[in-house]
Amino acid sequence: MLELILGLLIFLGVHSVRIVAEDWRSAQRARLGEARWKLVYTVLSLLGFSLIVWGFGQARLAPQVLWAVPKGMNHLAALLTLLAFILLAAAYVPRNALKAKLRHPMILSVKLWALAHLLANNTLAELLLFGGFLVWAVLCFRAARQRDRAHPPAALPSSAAGTALTVLIGTAAWAGFAFWAHAAWIGVRPMG
């Protein structure tokens, strides 16, 4: 469990610098240069992620159950993760209305992913993992919206084709993950 907690602190900590210390972040990027800043950021992120994967895997060997999962939560989680995958696709597919309207679809994707997994799971390790990501996503989205209000970004172009492609790619990625990759990579079949 210590590895999981340490990994979360490192990974989410690195990804929280802009939330809590924007001026420090800007000063470090100027001091180190863009390439070195990204290198440090990437190395720490990979270290944190590796510890999360290792720690979560170890915690799953002796799970500490905290509550009974209500019936039907896996179905709700499946729906929420479908929406999360569509929002994730919206962060990358050009000219889609979701990104034009929401501005930060990847952060919203993390929120839905974390919430879905909190609803469908019940162990201490899952509470730490998904709860940590949910808290981070809420704070990150809030900070991003504050930055948008302080410095309104330019309007993003969108098209029906870009939006349809976003939904198609997100749905296909969700199906591949839900019906194959989740079991192959994580060892859990979310769809039964």
CSV table of C-alpha atoms in Angstrom, one decimal:
chain,number,residue,atom,x,y,z
A,1,MET,CA,0.0,0.0,0.0
A,2,LEU,CA,2.9,2.3,0.7
A,3,GLU,CA,4.1,2.1,-3.0
A,4,LEU,CA,0.6,3.0,-4.1
A,5,ILE,CA,0.4,6.0,-1.9
A,6,LEU,CA,3.9,7.2,-2.8
A,7,GLY,CA,3.1,6.7,-6.5
A,8,LEU,CA,-0.1,8.7,-6.2
A,9,LEU,CA,1.8,11.5,-4.3
A,10,ILE,CA,4.5,11.7,-7.0
A,11,PHE,CA,2.2,11.3,-10.1
A,12,LEU,CA,-0.6,13.5,-8.9
A,13,GLY,CA,1.8,15.9,-7.3
A,14,VAL,CA,3.7,16.5,-10.6
A,15,HIS,CA,0.4,16.9,-12.3
A,16,SER,CA,-0.8,19.4,-9.6
A,17,VAL,CA,2.0,21.9,-9.9
A,18,ARG,CA,0.0,24.1,-12.3
A,19,ILE,CA,-2.9,23.9,-9.9
A,20,VAL,CA,-1.1,25.0,-6.8
A,21,ALA,CA,2.1,26.8,-8.0
A,22,GLU,CA,1.6,28.3,-11.4
A,23,ASP,CA,4.2,31.0,-10.8
A,24,TRP,CA,6.8,28.5,-9.6
A,25,ARG,CA,6.1,26.3,-12.5
A,26,SER,CA,6.6,29.2,-15.0
A,27,ALA,CA,9.9,30.2,-13.2
A,28,GLN,CA,11.2,26.6,-13.4
A,29,ARG,CA,10.3,26.2,-17.0
A,30,ALA,CA,12.2,29.5,-17.7
A,31,ARG,CA,15.2,28.4,-15.6
A,32,LEU,CA,15.5,24.9,-16.9
A,33,GLY,CA,14.2,25.4,-20.5
A,34,GLU,CA,11.2,23.7,-22.0
A,35,ALA,CA,13.0,20.5,-22.9
A,36,ARG,CA,14.6,19.9,-19.5
A,37,TRP,CA,11.4,20.8,-17.7
A,38,LYS,CA,9.5,18.2,-19.8
A,39,LEU,CA,12.2,15.6,-19.2
A,40,VAL,CA,12.0,16.1,-15.4
A,41,TYR,CA,8.2,16.1,-15.6
A,42,THR,CA,8.1,12.9,-17.7
A,43,VAL,CA,10.6,11.0,-15.5
A,44,LEU,CA,8.7,11.9,-12.3
A,45,SER,CA,5.4,11.0,-14.0
A,46,LEU,CA,6.7,7.6,-15.1
A,47,LEU,CA,8.2,6.9,-11.7
A,48,GLY,CA,4.9,7.8,-10.0
A,49,PHE,CA,2.9,5.8,-12.5
A,50,SER,CA,5.1,2.7,-12.1
A,51,LEU,CA,4.7,2.9,-8.3
A,52,ILE,CA,0.9,3.2,-8.7
A,53,VAL,CA,0.8,0.1,-10.9
A,54,TRP,CA,3.1,-1.9,-8.6
A,55,GLY,CA,1.4,-0.7,-5.4
A,56,PHE,CA,-2.1,-1.3,-6.7
A,57,GLY,CA,-1.2,-4.8,-7.9
A,58,GLN,CA,0.3,-5.6,-4.5
A,59,ALA,CA,-2.7,-4.2,-2.7
A,60,ARG,CA,-5.1,-6.3,-4.8
A,61,LEU,CA,-3.4,-9.5,-3.5
A,62,ALA,CA,-4.8,-8.8,0.0
A,63,PRO,CA,-7.8,-6.5,-0.6
A,64,GLN,CA,-9.3,-4.6,2.4
A,65,VAL,CA,-13.0,-4.4,1.6
A,66,LEU,CA,-14.7,-1.2,2.9
A,67,TRP,CA,-18.3,-1.6,1.8
A,68,ALA,CA,-20.7,-3.8,-0.3
A,69,VAL,CA,-21.1,-2.6,-3.9
A,70,PRO,CA,-24.8,-1.9,-4.6
A,71,LYS,CA,-26.3,-4.0,-7.4
A,72,GLY,CA,-26.1,-2.5,-10.8
A,73,MET,CA,-23.1,-0.3,-10.2
A,74,ASN,CA,-21.1,-2.1,-12.8
A,75,HIS,CA,-23.7,-1.1,-15.4
A,76,LEU,CA,-23.6,2.5,-14.4
A,77,ALA,CA,-19.8,2.3,-14.4
A,78,ALA,CA,-19.9,1.0,-17.9
A,79,LEU,CA,-22.0,3.9,-19.1
A,80,LEU,CA,-19.8,6.5,-17.3
A,81,THR,CA,-16.6,5.0,-18.8
A,82,LEU,CA,-18.2,5.0,-22.3
A,83,LEU,CA,-18.7,8.8,-21.8
A,84,ALA,CA,-15.2,9.1,-20.4
A,85,PHE,CA,-13.7,7.5,-23.5
A,86,ILE,CA,-15.6,9.8,-25.7
A,87,LEU,CA,-14.4,12.8,-23.7
A,88,LEU,CA,-10.8,11.4,-23.9
A,89,ALA,CA,-11.2,11.2,-27.7
A,90,ALA,CA,-12.5,14.7,-27.7
A,91,ALA,CA,-9.2,16.0,-26.4
A,92,TYR,CA,-7.4,14.8,-29.5
A,93,VAL,CA,-9.8,14.7,-32.4
A,94,PRO,CA,-9.7,18.0,-34.2
A,95,ARG,CA,-12.8,20.2,-34.8
A,96,ASN,CA,-15.2,18.5,-32.4
A,97,ALA,CA,-18.0,20.3,-30.6
A,98,LEU,CA,-17.2,18.6,-27.3
A,99,LYS,CA,-13.8,20.2,-27.0
A,100,ALA,CA,-15.1,23.5,-28.4
A,101,LYS,CA,-17.8,23.6,-25.7
A,102,LEU,CA,-16.1,22.0,-22.7
A,103,ARG,CA,-12.5,23.2,-23.3
A,104,HIS,CA,-11.0,20.5,-21.1
A,105,PRO,CA,-12.5,17.2,-22.0
A,106,MET,CA,-9.5,15.1,-20.9
A,107,ILE,CA,-9.9,16.3,-17.3
A,108,LEU,CA,-13.6,15.6,-17.4
A,109,SER,CA,-12.8,12.2,-18.8
A,110,VAL,CA,-10.6,11.5,-15.7
A,111,LYS,CA,-13.4,12.7,-13.5
A,112,LEU,CA,-15.9,10.3,-15.0
A,113,TRP,CA,-13.4,7.4,-15.1
A,114,ALA,CA,-12.6,7.8,-11.4
A,115,LEU,CA,-16.2,8.2,-10.4
A,116,ALA,CA,-17.2,5.2,-12.3
A,117,HIS,CA,-14.6,3.1,-10.7
A,118,LEU,CA,-15.4,4.4,-7.2
A,119,LEU,CA,-19.1,3.4,-7.7
A,120,ALA,CA,-18.2,-0.2,-8.9
A,121,ASN,CA,-15.4,-1.0,-6.5
A,122,ASN,CA,-15.1,-1.3,-2.7
A,123,THR,CA,-11.5,-1.7,-1.4
A,124,LEU,CA,-9.1,0.6,0.3
A,125,ALA,CA,-6.7,0.5,-2.6
A,126,GLU,CA,-9.4,1.4,-5.0
A,127,LEU,CA,-10.7,4.2,-2.8
A,128,LEU,CA,-7.1,5.6,-2.7
A,129,LEU,CA,-6.5,5.2,-6.4
A,130,PHE,CA,-9.8,6.4,-7.9
A,131,GLY,CA,-10.6,8.8,-5.1
A,132,GLY,CA,-7.2,10.4,-5.5
A,133,PHE,CA,-7.7,10.8,-9.2
A,134,LEU,CA,-11.2,12.2,-8.7
A,135,VAL,CA,-10.1,14.8,-6.2
A,136,TRP,CA,-7.2,15.8,-8.6
A,137,ALA,CA,-9.5,16.1,-11.6
A,138,VAL,CA,-12.0,18.2,-9.7
A,139,LEU,CA,-9.2,20.6,-8.6
A,140,CYS,CA,-7.5,20.6,-12.0
A,141,PHE,CA,-10.8,21.4,-13.8
A,142,ARG,CA,-11.5,24.2,-11.4
A,143,ALA,CA,-8.0,25.7,-11.9
A,144,ALA,CA,-8.3,25.4,-15.7
A,145,ARG,CA,-11.7,27.1,-15.7
A,146,GLN,CA,-10.2,29.9,-13.5
A,147,ARG,CA,-7.4,30.4,-16.0
A,148,ASP,CA,-10.0,30.4,-18.8
A,149,ARG,CA,-12.0,33.2,-17.1
A,150,ALA,CA,-8.8,35.2,-16.4
A,151,HIS,CA,-7.5,34.8,-20.0
A,152,PRO,CA,-10.4,33.7,-22.3
A,153,PRO,CA,-9.1,31.4,-24.9
A,154,ALA,CA,-10.0,31.8,-28.6
A,155,ALA,CA,-13.1,30.0,-29.9
A,156,LEU,CA,-12.4,26.5,-31.2
A,157,PRO,CA,-13.8,25.5,-34.6
A,158,SER,CA,-16.1,22.5,-34.7
A,159,SER,CA,-17.9,20.4,-37.3
A,160,ALA,CA,-20.5,17.7,-37.3
A,161,ALA,CA,-17.9,15.3,-38.9
A,162,GLY,CA,-15.3,16.1,-36.2
A,163,THR,CA,-17.9,15.5,-33.5
A,164,ALA,CA,-19.2,12.2,-35.1
A,165,LEU,CA,-15.6,11.0,-35.4
A,166,THR,CA,-15.0,11.8,-31.8
A,167,VAL,CA,-18.0,9.7,-30.7
A,168,LEU,CA,-17.0,6.9,-33.0
A,169,ILE,CA,-13.4,6.7,-31.9
A,170,GLY,CA,-14.3,7.0,-28.2
A,171,THR,CA,-16.9,4.3,-28.5
A,172,ALA,CA,-14.6,2.0,-30.4
A,173,ALA,CA,-11.8,2.5,-27.9
A,174,TRP,CA,-14.2,1.9,-25.0
A,175,ALA,CA,-15.5,-1.3,-26.6
A,176,GLY,CA,-11.9,-2.6,-27.1
A,177,PHE,CA,-11.0,-1.8,-23.6
A,178,ALA,CA,-14.2,-3.0,-21.9
A,179,PHE,CA,-14.4,-6.3,-23.8
A,180,TRP,CA,-10.7,-7.1,-24.2
A,181,ALA,CA,-7.9,-4.9,-22.8
A,182,HIS,CA,-9.3,-4.4,-19.3
A,183,ALA,CA,-9.2,-8.2,-18.7
A,184,ALA,CA,-5.9,-8.7,-20.6
A,185,TRP,CA,-4.0,-5.9,-18.9
A,186,ILE,CA,-5.7,-5.6,-15.5
A,187,GLY,CA,-7.2,-9.0,-15.0
A,188,VAL,CA,-10.7,-7.9,-14.4
A,189,ARG,CA,-13.6,-8.4,-16.8
A,190,PRO,CA,-15.8,-5.4,-16.3
A,191,MET,CA,-18.5,-6.7,-18.7
A,192,GLY,CA,-18.8,-10.1,-17.0
